[in-house]
Short mmCIF file of C-alpha atoms in Angstrom, two decimals:
data_model
loop_
_atom_site.label_atom_id
_atom_site.label_comp_id
_atom_site.label_asym_id
_atom_site.label_seq_id
_atom_site.Cartn_x
_atom_site.Cartn_y
_atom_site.Cartn_z
CA MET A 1 172.39 97.53 149.48
CA GLN A 2 175.09 100.30 149.64
CA ALA A 3 174.06 103.88 150.42
CA HIS A 4 175.37 106.35 147.98
CA TYR A 5 175.83 109.36 150.19
CA ARG A 6 178.76 111.78 150.88
CA LYS A 7 179.91 112.74 154.31
CA ARG A 8 180.08 116.43 155.11
CA SER A 9 181.17 117.14 158.63
CA ALA A 10 178.60 115.86 160.91
CA THR A 11 175.63 115.55 158.39
CA PHE A 12 174.75 113.32 155.42
CA THR A 13 173.87 114.38 152.16
CA VAL A 14 171.75 112.07 149.96
CA THR A 15 172.81 112.27 146.32
CA ARG A 16 170.51 112.16 143.25
CA GLU A 17 171.82 108.79 142.40
CA TYR A 18 170.70 107.20 145.49
CA LEU A 19 167.26 108.67 145.44
CA ASP A 20 166.91 107.30 142.03
CA LEU A 21 167.91 103.93 142.84
CA ARG A 22 165.66 103.67 145.64
CA LEU A 23 162.82 105.02 143.75
CA GLY A 24 163.56 102.40 140.78
CA GLU A 25 163.58 99.77 143.55
CA MET A 26 160.07 100.91 144.95
CA ARG A 27 158.54 101.03 141.70
CA GLY A 28 159.82 97.46 140.88
CA GLU A 29 158.19 96.21 144.10
CA LEU A 30 155.15 98.31 143.33
CA ASP A 31 154.82 96.53 140.07
CA LEU A 32 155.11 93.12 141.74
CA ARG A 33 152.35 93.79 144.21
CA LEU A 34 150.01 95.10 141.40
CA GLY A 35 150.66 92.13 139.33
CA GLU A 36 149.76 89.81 142.37
CA ILE A 37 146.59 91.83 143.25
CA ARG A 38 145.36 91.72 139.64
CA ALA A 39 145.91 88.04 139.55
CA ALA A 40 143.96 87.37 142.40
CA MET A 41 141.01 89.80 141.42
CA PRO A 42 138.29 88.00 139.61
CA THR A 43 137.85 89.05 136.06
CA LYS A 44 134.60 90.93 134.70
CA VAL A 45 133.30 87.77 132.89
CA GLU A 46 133.49 85.57 135.98
CA LEU A 47 131.66 88.61 137.87
CA ALA A 48 129.03 88.62 135.13
CA GLU A 49 128.78 84.83 135.19
CA ALA A 50 128.14 85.18 139.07
CA LYS A 51 125.55 88.03 138.79
CA GLY A 52 123.55 85.93 136.27
CA GLU A 53 123.68 83.13 138.53
CA ILE A 54 122.44 85.01 141.49
CA LEU A 55 119.56 86.68 139.25
CA LYS A 56 118.43 82.95 138.10
CA TRP A 57 118.24 81.90 141.89
CA LEU A 58 116.48 85.02 142.98
CA PHE A 59 113.72 84.77 140.21
CA GLY A 60 113.59 81.03 140.84
CA ALA A 61 112.91 81.90 144.78
CA ALA A 62 110.26 84.48 143.67
CA ARG A 63 108.42 82.04 141.53
CA VAL A 64 108.16 79.62 144.33
CA GLN A 65 106.85 81.88 146.79
CA THR A 66 104.33 83.08 144.42
CA LEU A 67 103.33 79.44 143.57
CA ALA A 68 103.30 78.99 147.53
CA ILE A 69 100.96 82.01 147.98
CA LEU A 70 98.56 81.14 145.29
CA GLY A 71 98.28 77.59 146.75
CA GLY A 72 97.75 78.93 150.19
CA GLY A 73 95.10 81.36 148.79
CA ALA A 74 93.33 78.33 146.81
CA ALA A 75 93.43 76.11 149.88
CA LEU A 76 91.73 79.01 152.17
CA TYR A 77 89.36 79.53 149.47
CA ARG A 78 88.36 75.97 149.59
CA LEU A 79 87.96 76.07 153.40
CA VAL A 80 85.64 79.00 153.41
CA ARG A 81 83.55 77.88 150.50
#
């Protein structure tokens, strides 16, 4: 990469063209990184499907626990009676 600046005695002055060039390069790099991040992120549909699966497992586990409690209560009732 060539630096676009003019030499003035002992100091360097950066030109507007150089800054525009660097800004354009940084925007390009940012666009590439954002594209990579977006490609790696799950879509809303995938998240909704996962949420549905989690809810199914959650309610299934609650049903099993309820049946276990009722069965335990029935067994205790038979023992006491």
